[in-house]
Structure formats: C-alpha cells, structure tokens
Amino acid sequence: MHRDRFYTLAASCPDQVGIIARVTGFFAEHKGWILESSFHADDDAGRYFMRIEVKADSLPFLLPELRERFRPLAESLQMDWKISDSAVKKRVVVLVSKQEHCLYDLLSRWQSKELDIEIPCVISNHDTFKGFVEWHGIPFHHIPVTADNKTQAYAEVERIFKEVAGDTMVLARYMQILSPELCAAHPGQILNIHHSFLPSFVGAKPYHQAYERGVKLIGATCHYVTADLDQGPIVEQDVIRIDHSDSPEDMVRYGKDIEKTVLARGLRYHLEDRVLVHGNKTVVFR
Amino acid sequence: MHRDRFYTLAASCPDQVGIIARVTGFFAEHKGWILESSFHADDDAGRYFMRIEVKADSLPFLLPELRERFRPLAESLQMDWKISDSAVKKRVVVLVSKQEHCLYDLLSRWQSKELDIEIPCVISNHDTFKGFVEWHGIPFHHIPVTADNKTQAYAEVERIFKEVAGDTMVLARYMQILSPELCAAHPGQILNIHHSFLPSFVGAKPYHQAYERGVKLIGATCHYVTADLDQGPIVEQDVIRIDHSDSPEDMVRYGKDIEKTVLARGLRYHLEDRVLVHGNKTVVFR
Amino acid sequence: MHRDRFYTLAASCPDQVGIIARVTGFFAEHKGWILESSFHADDDAGRYFMRIEVKADSLPFLLPELRERFRPLAESLQMDWKISDSAVKKRVVVLVSKQEHCLYDLLSRWQSKELDIEIPCVISNHDTFKGFVEWHGIPFHHIPVTADNKTQAYAEVERIFKEVAGDTMVLARYMQILSPELCAAHPGQILNIHHSFLPSFVGAKPYHQAYERGVKLIGATCHYVTADLDQGPIVEQDVIRIDHSDSPEDMVRYGKDIEKTVLARGLRYHLEDRVLVHGNKTVVFR
Amino acid sequence: MHRDRFYTLAASCPDQVGIIARVTGFFAEHKGWILESSFHADDDAGRYFMRIEVKADSLPFLLPELRERFRPLAESLQMDWKISDSAVKKRVVVLVSKQEHCLYDLLSRWQSKELDIEIPCVISNHDTFKGFVEWHGIPFHHIPVTADNKTQAYAEVERIFKEVAGDTMVLARYMQILSPELCAAHPGQILNIHHSFLPSFVGAKPYHQAYERGVKLIGATCHYVTADLDQGPIVEQDVIRIDHSDSPEDMVRYGKDIEKTVLARGLRYHLEDRVLVHGNKTVVFR
C-alpha cells in the first residue's frame, strides 16, 4: 500500500494487441505517475485483466473527470472497469456469530489502521460480542436467526447494509447460510471464510471430516459467497500441518489461526481491488 | 536414523494402564538401550500405538531370541507387532511409467545411501527408463499393460515381486490402476503418490481439475494402495502455492517437485516402520 | 490438550538404561493412566528428556503426595523435574508497548479460553491500551521507561510480578530491553517475540535489515529472554514469503501475522510444560 | 513458460512518467502480441524494472531487427536491456563435487525438457559422477582443486566455459570457493546454492551452526556468486521445519531437499530472464 493518495483502475476486457499501450498511454498523456501495475492474459477465456495504481496528484484533474476521460477508451476496449480512490475508505460490515478469533483479528487491524477501512457496524445472530464491539465505538446489531425467521432476518441484514452504505460484507465465521436473495444481490461483495481447504470437506464440521479422512494438513479458504454453498470463487487459501495426535478439537484450535490469517489476506486483496472475478475463478494481483 | 545397528519395535494393542511400563520394562530388564521411542493413544479407537528403537548390541541376545522372549508379553497385551533390524535392508520394487522425476529422485537417494535400501528391480509399462535404470546396475522389467492383458500383466508383477522377495512396492507415478487382487494381497505394502491434495481431485487429471476450480494451492498425497482408488490410508501430504497465472501445464511442473518430495518422505517413514495403519488412518511417528 | 484433569511431569536427567521403564513403572504401579508421553535422548549432552501427562483421578492420591512419592525415584535418577496440575491456571503477565497485534491476539485466545490462563495484569511503558485491557477486566499498569529511570522501572515490574504471583512474563512486542537483573532473576520464565528469523538480523529494525539484504523470506522468533540480547534459547520460529515489491513497511505488516502466531505457539508450548531448556537450546515436545 | 516462440525483454532504467506506455507502445505499433508483462518501481533507487514476453511471429521482423529498432527507445530511456529468444537454448555449465542430489535433480529436469537447456559439460573436482554424467551423453571434465593449483584450476574452468560458449555457471553443491578473478569475470552469471537461510550461518558447516544455535527451521539460498563469499544477490530461498530430535546429519539430509528445489527454482528464474540485479539485490518477476 502506497502512502500517497492514488487511484486504482481494475479492469478486464477481451484480449487483443495493444491494450497495455493504449491504457498506459492514456495515463502517460496526462502525466499520470504509475505506482504499481499488473497485467494478466487468460488464454483460455481470451480475456485480459489489469490493475493500475496512479498517483492522484500527478494527474491534472480529479477522479470524476478521470472517469469521464477514461470512458471512451474503456468502451472501445469493451472493458469492465472501475476506478477507486485510496482516500475514500471502504465500508465493511462484519457478520459474526459466537467465535471470537476473526472478529478480534479484524478489529485489531482496524484499530491500528493496518486495515484502513470504516466498519459502520457489526451484525450478529448472538449478542456475545455486543460489549466488545461497542467498546470500540462500532454499532452492534443483534439479529437472531431461527428456522422460522430467516427471510425477515436477512431482509433486515440487507436493510442495514444499505442504510450504512456498505461496500463489502465479511462473514467472519458467521456460521449461518445467507439467503439466496442476499447472495444474488451482492455478487463479488460478500467474503466468507470456510474452515477447510476447499473443495475438500464442504458443508458442516469440516475439521471432523478431515479427522475421519486422516489428512496431514488442514486449511481454510476465503471465497466470495454465491447461492451455491462453499462453491464461490476462491480468493485465498492456506494450510497448516497436523498429525495423528491431533483431535478434531485440536484441529479447530489450529484452524483458527489459519482462518483469521486467510480471511485478513483475502479481505485486503479485495479492498485494494486486487481481485478480479471471471466466471467462478479469480485473478488476484498480489 | 541412528548410526548404530538397532531393532525397531512397531506395535499397537488395546489401550490399558501400564503398557509403556511393561514394554520398556522388558527392554530395561535385558539392559536394552532405547535410542528413540514414541507412543500414541487413540482415544476414539481405544487403541495404543508405539515405536521403539533399541540398540542391537545392548541386548544379550540376537533378534530371533528377542522375538521369542518378547512374544509372551505381546500376546498378553493382544498386540499386533513386528520387530525389524536396521542391518537388514528393505527390498523395494519401484514401478514407473514415462515420467522421470520420482524415479530420478529415488535413485539419487539410493545411490547416496540416503535411502539405505535394496532395489531388486524396476518395473514399467514402458521401456523409457530401461537404459537409465540398468546403468545403475538395477534389473528392469518392461511389462506393457493394455486393456486386454491386465490380469496377466499384474500376475507377472506379482510373480516378480515374490521372486525378488520384495518388501514394498512403490508406484512412482506409475499411472496405472493395479488389479484389486494385487492390492488385496499387499495391504500396507504398496505406496502410491497421487498428484493432488486428497481428498480433493480424485481420479484423472487432478491438476486440470484444480485449474478449473481455481484453487490457490496444489498438493500431492502419498498413500497406501487399496482396492478403492485414491481412498487408501494417507501417509504424507504437502502443498505448493500457485496463482491465476499458472496454466495446468505449469501446475504439472510445480506439482512434480511436491510429488517427489512427498513420496520420498512417505517412503522413508514406511521403511523406518514409522507408519502404523489402523482402519483407513495412519499413525506416523516422525 | 486433554479435557480431563491431568498432571504433567516435565523432567530431564543423565541418560542411562531403563529410565522410561522406571518412570512409567512408577505410574503403572499406582494405576496412573498416561494420556500422552514424549521422550528424547540428547546424545551429545548425554541427557534424557521426558514429558508425561497422567490423568489425575486415575491416581489414588493428590498432587502433593504424588510429588512426595515420586521424589526418591527422581533423586536416584538425578533428575531436574517438576509436576504441574492442569487445573491450576498459569498466571501470565503481559508486557506491551504501542503495537496492538500480539495483545489483541493473546486477549482473543484468553477470552475464548483457548489459552486457559489467568492474566493478573498487563504492564506497559505507554498507556495506549489501558482502556482496551481494562475493558476486559484486567488491571493495567502504566510504567514509563526512560533512559534515566530504567532501574526503578524494572524494579517496579519485578515488584508487580511478585505481587500478582506471576509464573510467566510475555514480552508481546514490548520494544524495551529488560534490565540484566530482571533477566537473571527469571531464567526460562520470560518469553519474547523477536521480529526476525534469528540469528539473522539481531538488534533494532530487523525488517529494514532484511530489506537491505534482499532476503526472500522474513520471520519471527519466540525465545526465552536472557541477559544476552536476542541470544536466548529459541522456542519457536516461522517465516513468510516476501518479494522485491515489498517495502520495509509492507514487511512490518506481514511480519505482524507471523509474530503473533509464533508468540502464541511458543507461549502455549511453554504453558503446557512442553519446553525443556538445556544450555542455550530447547527440547519442545509438541 | 509459453509454448509459442517468444522474445523476452528484461530491462531497467531511471524512473519517469510514461515508461510502460512508451515501451508497450513500441510493441503495439508493430502488432507485437504481449504474452506476459511485469513492472516494478524501486522508489528508493528511483529505478524502474520490467520484463515483457512478446510472441515472436506476431512481429513483422526478426530478432536482430527488433533489437535495432528498439535501441533508440532504450537509449532515450537510458536503459540497461537485453532481449532473448525462447528458441535459443541457454548453455549451462554445471559444477559439482561429491554430493549427488542437485546433479540428479538438474539432469532429471534436463532429461524431461522441463529445463529446456543445453548442458555442454559438467565440471567436477572429483570423478565421482563421471559415469553418470557421460551416460547422459554430456561431457565430463575432472579438474582437481588443491591448495596449490587453484589459479590453474580456475583458469581451466574459465577456458572450458568459454570454449563451450556457456551462458551460465551453476555451482550445484560444488563445495569450493571460486577464484576472485572468475567471480569478477561473470557477474550475474554464476549461481550458487548455499545450504543455509542466508544471512544466517555463512561459511562452513551451516547445518552444524544451525544445530548449535537451536533454530527450528533450516533453509537454503540460491544467490549469484560474487567475490564476497555468501554475500551475493539473493535469488531464491526456502526453509524446512526441524526439531530438537534432528541431529546435524538429519539436517544435512532434510536440507538436501530444500537445496535442490531452491536451486532449480532460482536457475529457472535466471534462465527465463526473470531476475534483474541492482546493487546487491534482485528483482525476481515470477
């Protein structure tokens, strides 16, 4: 992360000769100072991906004008694109249940500005962390979820997310399956941390499944939530070594360390516009 | 691995109070010098596992007598047990196909005596490595396998394995599915290296499956071969990081490094009697 | 960690034939149920190390009597030994400065009882985390340290540590060098997390040193504090991959994830009496 | 590695606005199809680094003309640059001593064309691997090195390297210190694998040093050879976990697996022109 204010272009378009030249040419023409740039051609999909950071004050205009001036080029390249501003903090709504590790980890990074975001609120189906969250000056919403009230409960989550103008929802071991409507309404906006190395051990109790199968490494997966449970595009994964002496309870404990680290890394990539989704896969420009 | 000659007891029995005391008491009584010892209680199975290395010349008798003297204790504990002698080299038959990496790796370790084994022969369904193997002074058997001759071909593998008094069969990327008869005849004797982090991506072309799913790590698994394809007890696993820029061909290349390392580690554990199988799981005393 | 109450013997003694048999024989004689046991012979030092967990209610007497009955055997083996009780929580005093990551991490583990310890107080040379610590119901002592008041300041730390009957002191990125007196008074009781993969980059600003040298991995080291700065016995280490695009500031950020994980692992090993120190090295029975 | 023939530009120059645009504009103007591109700004050094792969047959001229046409742009940017051709195999001279692991590993990769290079000869101070190397059809030169003949011996190495038109020299555990003249004559051309995680444990017997210090991970470092022993620019590193039960001999064995993997990775980066040296550091575009 650079210290000067910068704009980040994240884009993809059909592949052809000259894309980099045209896009970087646009910035050069306006004396735009490129801090970081990444490019990737997906040969199978015939699609080109890019991410470019430009120093804000090197350009002779502000972001709205940058967008206007860039638009014709983007259109001629049939680009999916967005440009974000490092000075505008992303608004991240965190959903938790009764497990503490990801919540403490995220608030620790937020407190120190390592994650330079707004957390407009935390939502939970339990009130376990109400005091802890509120001590940090962050509003806490307790929305119980039962077999009967799911529709209402997720409508309420949706209402709050809109009300606080959230950009991203993070399921920090939320332990509930969101409604298909909520998933469908926010493609590429909801990050989950699954406590296995997907696609192994989908569904419930992955550590117990891992114990039964006798694997020698366990892992965690940060992925975008889609209506297909545990099937969304994978953003980040990691593993940790275990052995025969580890019970499922031990694995749960080891797994927490991987879960919080993988979620934090995936969230950072997402917030810095380093993740470009195409189909069910991701390009992650680290 | 200790330099002095030693005997290795590898055993399991129903759990009860006093097992370690009785077993180590037996050795102490005969002034047996214990070089290394490992114990594990599987609470779910109610079973106790152990591995003990005793310096050979600290005992006042030779291995056959050790076995005779130990037998009554083993029987009173209802033990599955064996005692091996570090001075007797294990006889490992290697099966390969047309991929070189595991074969070169194993012969490199054999050549330097890092793996202190006999390789009485190499068997392959292709003659690709005939010259290379024979240059090392190791007999090479070319046994083609077709859709029609499988029964005969594996009968021939079995015949040779018996003839050379093999202890262990290693499928060093053999790329063929052994006959159920061969698998059943040698439980816990045949090691395979599978080119995925099982249980993900069973069956054919795991790297292509991994590419399609967009995972961020790929792996390899060393397991005992059973009649259930890719389902046998796992001995060792490891992974390596990839990203969106890696094609299936790149993954194949990265994967080779993991495959040969994981196979070599798993084989070493097996040869040193560090692996105890129970059900479909393993205790690995590293 | 086992759920039933247990006693843990951690011991070392000169190596000789029959140690395991005599020690486990002692427990077997009293029907002691061994939950976990680890042994290690250091051939160079001629010393034997062991750690044994015995189920408390399997023994017909309580801990004081266990200690009394074990003593003669321990003395005959010239043992350094201790026996701890899983039901008696260790008392851990945490020292911090202005960095949040290790503190949040430790309190998260404490809050969920993953680390089943007492934290009688947190001590800091700054008051940054006073509110956060006190919100958790933990007393906070602000003891400023300047060039002039070091002797007094560390005398005060020592006084508090005694007053609260601390077992262990954890320097959770405390960023100050303890006085030689304090170090000498508590060998094997003070854990530090150093932000490099020791012995590389001792002293100040290790991430900047790493950046200058152009290494491709950075790490962290949990070690016991001795009067020799950054030279104490190493308990745990780990690393993370970086590359040319990472600035020293990026390394600081990545490093935090390794630091808190390595410190938490090292502390757990220490608290569970898995770490036996001899000379400047450790035996860690994981 | 792409399958079609391509040219690789590897370059660095003083940083300024518009470099990417000008360089990629040059290729776009000639309909050059960019397969892969990487850029890096070193803010401290004020220097810009790049690597671009262009499909050979997308350009309307051959490599000599490409170089001629690119030269004016390169000069105007004060560039250090080279363009290589994927169809021209690099010529790698391998130096070994009596350890087999890196040699077997490299020849395995060469045999399968995973490393698509020429090995015009292997040079060794011992004749241990003469037969093995020659069986592969590769000439073997036995050049003994003693305290007395170093000057002559390295002059002979130099002579052979020139005679076979070598591009790169690989010290595959050569175990000898090259003469300062040889080092000085080939900056950025000689790769060594050091058996420690530099800068820890420079000099002789690093595994024994690691054992004495009681570290919990050991590693290996692939670096360019300079006249300063073990101080050259680092290309690649990795580590492996050990514990108290591992003797220096065990570490030597574990270390071999890391050494050969790290050397192979570093060599691949070098051969694919992914490594740009500046000062004592490297940019590695993986």
PDB file of N, CA, C and O in Angstrom, chain B residues 131-169:
ATOM      1  N   GLY B 131      17.407 -48.005 -20.040  1.00  0.00           N
ATOM      2  CA  GLY B 131      18.833 -47.722 -20.028  1.00  0.00           C
ATOM      3  C   GLY B 131      19.272 -47.048 -18.737  1.00  0.00           C
ATOM      4  O   GLY B 131      20.300 -47.402 -18.149  1.00  0.00           O
ATOM      5  N   PHE B 132      18.509 -46.096 -18.292  1.00  0.00           N
ATOM      6  CA  PHE B 132      18.863 -45.342 -17.091  1.00  0.00           C
ATOM      7  C   PHE B 132      18.914 -46.249 -15.866  1.00  0.00           C
ATOM      8  O   PHE B 132      19.854 -46.201 -15.070  1.00  0.00           O
ATOM      9  N   VAL B 133      17.911 -47.099 -15.740  1.00  0.00           N
ATOM     10  CA  VAL B 133      17.851 -47.996 -14.588  1.00  0.00           C
ATOM     11  C   VAL B 133      18.990 -49.008 -14.650  1.00  0.00           C
ATOM     12  O   VAL B 133      19.693 -49.245 -13.657  1.00  0.00           O
ATOM     13  N   GLU B 134      19.176 -49.606 -15.821  1.00  0.00           N
ATOM     14  CA  GLU B 134      20.216 -50.626 -15.953  1.00  0.00           C
ATOM     15  C   GLU B 134      21.606 -50.036 -15.755  1.00  0.00           C
ATOM     16  O   GLU B 134      22.495 -50.718 -15.260  1.00  0.00           O
ATOM     17  N   TRP B 135      21.808 -48.779 -16.150  1.00  0.00           N
ATOM     18  CA  TRP B 135      23.101 -48.145 -15.924  1.00  0.00           C
ATOM     19  C   TRP B 135      23.430 -48.151 -14.430  1.00  0.00           C
ATOM     20  O   TRP B 135      24.594 -48.262 -14.035  1.00  0.00           O
ATOM     21  N   HIS B 136      22.401 -48.065 -13.602  1.00  0.00           N
ATOM     22  CA  HIS B 136      22.606 -48.108 -12.155  1.00  0.00           C
ATOM     23  C   HIS B 136      22.813 -49.530 -11.635  1.00  0.00           C
ATOM     24  O   HIS B 136      22.948 -49.730 -10.426  1.00  0.00           O
ATOM     25  N   GLY B 137      22.799 -50.511 -12.554  1.00  0.00           N
ATOM     26  CA  GLY B 137      23.003 -51.892 -12.126  1.00  0.00           C
ATOM     27  C   GLY B 137      21.751 -52.541 -11.569  1.00  0.00           C
ATOM     28  O   GLY B 137      21.823 -53.560 -10.869  1.00  0.00           O
ATOM     29  N   ILE B 138      20.620 -51.962 -11.864  1.00  0.00           N
ATOM     30  CA  ILE B 138      19.343 -52.479 -11.366  1.00  0.00           C
ATOM     31  C   ILE B 138      18.578 -53.121 -12.520  1.00  0.00           C
ATOM     32  O   ILE B 138      18.421 -52.492 -13.571  1.00  0.00           O
ATOM     33  N   PRO B 139      18.101 -54.363 -12.354  1.00  0.00           N
ATOM     34  CA  PRO B 139      17.316 -55.004 -13.425  1.00  0.00           C
ATOM     35  C   PRO B 139      16.033 -54.239 -13.721  1.00  0.00           C
ATOM     36  O   PRO B 139      15.420 -53.657 -12.820  1.00  0.00           O
ATOM     37  N   PHE B 140      15.658 -54.251 -14.996  1.00  0.00           N
ATOM     38  CA  PHE B 140      14.482 -53.506 -15.452  1.00  0.00           C
ATOM     39  C   PHE B 140      13.537 -54.465 -16.157  1.00  0.00           C
ATOM     40  O   PHE B 140      13.952 -55.197 -17.050  1.00  0.00           O
ATOM     41  N   HIS B 141      12.275 -54.478 -15.750  1.00  0.00           N
ATOM     42  CA  HIS B 141      11.293 -55.342 -16.413  1.00  0.00           C
ATOM     43  C   HIS B 141      10.257 -54.503 -17.131  1.00  0.00           C
ATOM     44  O   HIS B 141       9.558 -53.697 -16.498  1.00  0.00           O
ATOM     45  N   HIS B 142      10.151 -54.711 -18.413  1.00  0.00           N
ATOM     46  CA  HIS B 142       9.152 -53.999 -19.207  1.00  0.00           C
ATOM     47  C   HIS B 142       7.909 -54.883 -19.323  1.00  0.00           C
ATOM     48  O   HIS B 142       7.924 -55.912 -20.001  1.00  0.00           O
ATOM     49  N   ILE B 143       6.861 -54.496 -18.637  1.00  0.00           N
ATOM     50  CA  ILE B 143       5.605 -55.250 -18.673  1.00  0.00           C
ATOM     51  C   ILE B 143       4.510 -54.330 -19.200  1.00  0.00           C
ATOM     52  O   ILE B 143       3.887 -53.590 -18.426  1.00  0.00           O
ATOM     53  N   PRO B 144       4.269 -54.357 -20.503  1.00  0.00           N
ATOM     54  CA  PRO B 144       3.222 -53.495 -21.067  1.00  0.00           C
ATOM     55  C   PRO B 144       1.872 -53.844 -20.466  1.00  0.00           C
ATOM     56  O   PRO B 144       1.602 -55.012 -20.144  1.00  0.00           O
ATOM     57  N   VAL B 145       1.052 -52.825 -20.288  1.00  0.00           N
ATOM     58  CA  VAL B 145      -0.295 -53.029 -19.764  1.00  0.00           C
ATOM     59  C   VAL B 145      -1.287 -52.478 -20.783  1.00  0.00           C
ATOM     60  O   VAL B 145      -1.196 -51.304 -21.153  1.00  0.00           O
ATOM     61  N   THR B 146      -2.185 -53.319 -21.243  1.00  0.00           N
ATOM     62  CA  THR B 146      -3.212 -52.864 -22.177  1.00  0.00           C
ATOM     63  C   THR B 146      -4.575 -53.184 -21.570  1.00  0.00           C
ATOM     64  O   THR B 146      -4.671 -53.833 -20.520  1.00  0.00           O
ATOM     65  N   ALA B 147      -5.626 -52.726 -22.252  1.00  0.00           N
ATOM     66  CA  ALA B 147      -6.974 -53.016 -21.765  1.00  0.00           C
ATOM     67  C   ALA B 147      -7.197 -54.527 -21.657  1.00  0.00           C
ATOM     68  O   ALA B 147      -7.920 -55.005 -20.781  1.00  0.00           O
ATOM     69  N   ASP B 148      -6.521 -55.278 -22.524  1.00  0.00           N
ATOM     70  CA  ASP B 148      -6.799 -56.717 -22.617  1.00  0.00           C
ATOM     71  C   ASP B 148      -5.950 -57.587 -21.694  1.00  0.00           C
ATOM     72  O   ASP B 148      -6.366 -58.673 -21.311  1.00  0.00           O
ATOM     73  N   ASN B 149      -4.746 -57.117 -21.382  1.00  0.00           N
ATOM     74  CA  ASN B 149      -3.827 -58.044 -20.706  1.00  0.00           C
ATOM     75  C   ASN B 149      -3.637 -57.748 -19.223  1.00  0.00           C
ATOM     76  O   ASN B 149      -2.663 -58.207 -18.628  1.00  0.00           O
ATOM     77  N   LYS B 150      -4.508 -56.957 -18.628  1.00  0.00           N
ATOM     78  CA  LYS B 150      -4.272 -56.517 -17.260  1.00  0.00           C
ATOM     79  C   LYS B 150      -4.070 -57.671 -16.287  1.00  0.00           C
ATOM     80  O   LYS B 150      -3.165 -57.652 -15.450  1.00  0.00           O
ATOM     81  N   THR B 151      -4.937 -58.670 -16.391  1.00  0.00           N
ATOM     82  CA  THR B 151      -4.845 -59.789 -15.451  1.00  0.00           C
ATOM     83  C   THR B 151      -3.463 -60.441 -15.519  1.00  0.00           C
ATOM     84  O   THR B 151      -2.784 -60.630 -14.502  1.00  0.00           O
ATOM     85  N   GLN B 152      -3.051 -60.729 -16.742  1.00  0.00           N
ATOM     86  CA  GLN B 152      -1.732 -61.336 -16.938  1.00  0.00           C
ATOM     87  C   GLN B 152      -0.616 -60.415 -16.465  1.00  0.00           C
ATOM     88  O   GLN B 152       0.334 -60.836 -15.813  1.00  0.00           O
ATOM     89  N   ALA B 153      -0.739 -59.119 -16.846  1.00  0.00           N
ATOM     90  CA  ALA B 153       0.336 -58.177 -16.536  1.00  0.00           C
ATOM     91  C   ALA B 153       0.549 -58.088 -15.018  1.00  0.00           C
ATOM     92  O   ALA B 153       1.685 -58.176 -14.536  1.00  0.00           O
ATOM     93  N   TYR B 154      -0.553 -57.977 -14.271  1.00  0.00           N
ATOM     94  CA  TYR B 154      -0.380 -57.834 -12.827  1.00  0.00           C
ATOM     95  C   TYR B 154      -0.005 -59.145 -12.153  1.00  0.00           C
ATOM     96  O   TYR B 154       0.640 -59.150 -11.107  1.00  0.00           O
ATOM     97  N   ALA B 155      -0.393 -60.252 -12.792  1.00  0.00           N
ATOM     98  CA  ALA B 155       0.093 -61.546 -12.299  1.00  0.00           C
ATOM     99  C   ALA B 155       1.613 -61.606 -12.438  1.00  0.00           C
ATOM    100  O   ALA B 155       2.317 -62.117 -11.561  1.00  0.00           O
ATOM    101  N   GLU B 156       2.114 -61.032 -13.531  1.00  0.00           N
ATOM    102  CA  GLU B 156       3.562 -61.008 -13.765  1.00  0.00           C
ATOM    103  C   GLU B 156       4.255 -60.088 -12.752  1.00  0.00           C
ATOM    104  O   GLU B 156       5.325 -60.426 -12.225  1.00  0.00           O
ATOM    105  N   VAL B 157       3.644 -58.939 -12.466  1.00  0.00           N
ATOM    106  CA  VAL B 157       4.202 -58.040 -11.438  1.00  0.00           C
ATOM    107  C   VAL B 157       4.278 -58.792 -10.104  1.00  0.00           C
ATOM    108  O   VAL B 157       5.304 -58.786  -9.417  1.00  0.00           O
ATOM    109  N   GLU B 158       3.203 -59.462  -9.773  1.00  0.00           N
ATOM    110  CA  GLU B 158       3.134 -60.229  -8.521  1.00  0.00           C
ATOM    111  C   GLU B 158       4.217 -61.315  -8.490  1.00  0.00           C
ATOM    112  O   GLU B 158       4.890 -61.505  -7.472  1.00  0.00           O
ATOM    113  N   ARG B 159       4.374 -61.999  -9.612  1.00  0.00           N
ATOM    114  CA  ARG B 159       5.360 -63.075  -9.694  1.00  0.00           C
ATOM    115  C   ARG B 159       6.771 -62.524  -9.439  1.00  0.00           C
ATOM    116  O   ARG B 159       7.536 -63.071  -8.643  1.00  0.00           O
ATOM    117  N   ILE B 160       7.070 -61.399 -10.092  1.00  0.00           N
ATOM    118  CA  ILE B 160       8.410 -60.811  -9.936  1.00  0.00           C
ATOM    119  C   ILE B 160       8.613 -60.322  -8.502  1.00  0.00           C
ATOM    120  O   ILE B 160       9.675 -60.541  -7.905  1.00  0.00           O
ATOM    121  N   PHE B 161       7.610 -59.668  -7.943  1.00  0.00           N
ATOM    122  CA  PHE B 161       7.707 -59.149  -6.570  1.00  0.00           C
ATOM    123  C   PHE B 161       8.034 -60.282  -5.608  1.00  0.00           C
ATOM    124  O   PHE B 161       8.882 -60.131  -4.709  1.00  0.00           O
ATOM    125  N   LYS B 162       7.392 -61.431  -5.816  1.00  0.00           N
ATOM    126  CA  LYS B 162       7.678 -62.598  -4.967  1.00  0.00           C
ATOM    127  C   LYS B 162       9.068 -63.140  -5.231  1.00  0.00           C
ATOM    128  O   LYS B 162       9.824 -63.478  -4.322  1.00  0.00           O
ATOM    129  N   GLU B 163       9.396 -63.246  -6.500  1.00  0.00           N
ATOM    130  CA  GLU B 163      10.690 -63.821  -6.891  1.00  0.00           C
ATOM    131  C   GLU B 163      11.850 -63.039  -6.288  1.00  0.00           C
ATOM    132  O   GLU B 163      12.839 -63.614  -5.849  1.00  0.00           O
ATOM    133  N   VAL B 164      11.726 -61.709  -6.269  1.00  0.00           N
ATOM    134  CA  VAL B 164      12.826 -60.888  -5.748  1.00  0.00           C
ATOM    135  C   VAL B 164      12.674 -60.644  -4.243  1.00  0.00           C
ATOM    136  O   VAL B 164      13.442 -59.880  -3.662  1.00  0.00           O
ATOM    137  N   ALA B 165      11.664 -61.322  -3.642  1.00  0.00           N
ATOM    138  CA  ALA B 165      11.431 -61.177  -2.202  1.00  0.00           C
ATOM    139  C   ALA B 165      11.257 -59.716  -1.806  1.00  0.00           C
ATOM    140  O   ALA B 165      11.871 -59.221  -0.852  1.00  0.00           O
ATOM    141  N   GLY B 166      10.423 -58.998  -2.540  1.00  0.00           N
ATOM    142  CA  GLY B 166      10.161 -57.584  -2.251  1.00  0.00           C
ATOM    143  C   GLY B 166       9.418 -57.398  -0.940  1.00  0.00           C
ATOM    144  O   GLY B 166       8.585 -58.229  -0.557  1.00  0.00           O
ATOM    145  N   ASP B 167       9.741 -56.326  -0.244  1.00  0.00           N
ATOM    146  CA  ASP B 167       9.005 -55.939   0.968  1.00  0.00           C
ATOM    147  C   ASP B 167       7.936 -54.903   0.651  1.00  0.00           C
ATOM    148  O   ASP B 167       6.888 -54.866   1.272  1.00  0.00           O
ATOM    149  N   THR B 168       8.285 -54.008  -0.259  1.00  0.00           N
ATOM    150  CA  THR B 168       7.466 -52.828  -0.515  1.00  0.00           C
ATOM    151  C   THR B 168       7.432 -52.566  -2.010  1.00  0.00           C
ATOM    152  O   THR B 168       8.438 -52.747  -2.696  1.00  0.00           O
ATOM    153  N   MET B 169       6.250 -52.170  -2.485  1.00  0.00           N
ATOM    154  CA  MET B 169       6.123 -51.754  -3.876  1.00  0.00           C
ATOM    155  C   MET B 169       5.865 -50.259  -3.862  1.00  0.00           C
ATOM    156  O   MET B 169       5.019 -49.783  -3.089  1.00  0.00           O
TER     157      MET B 169
END
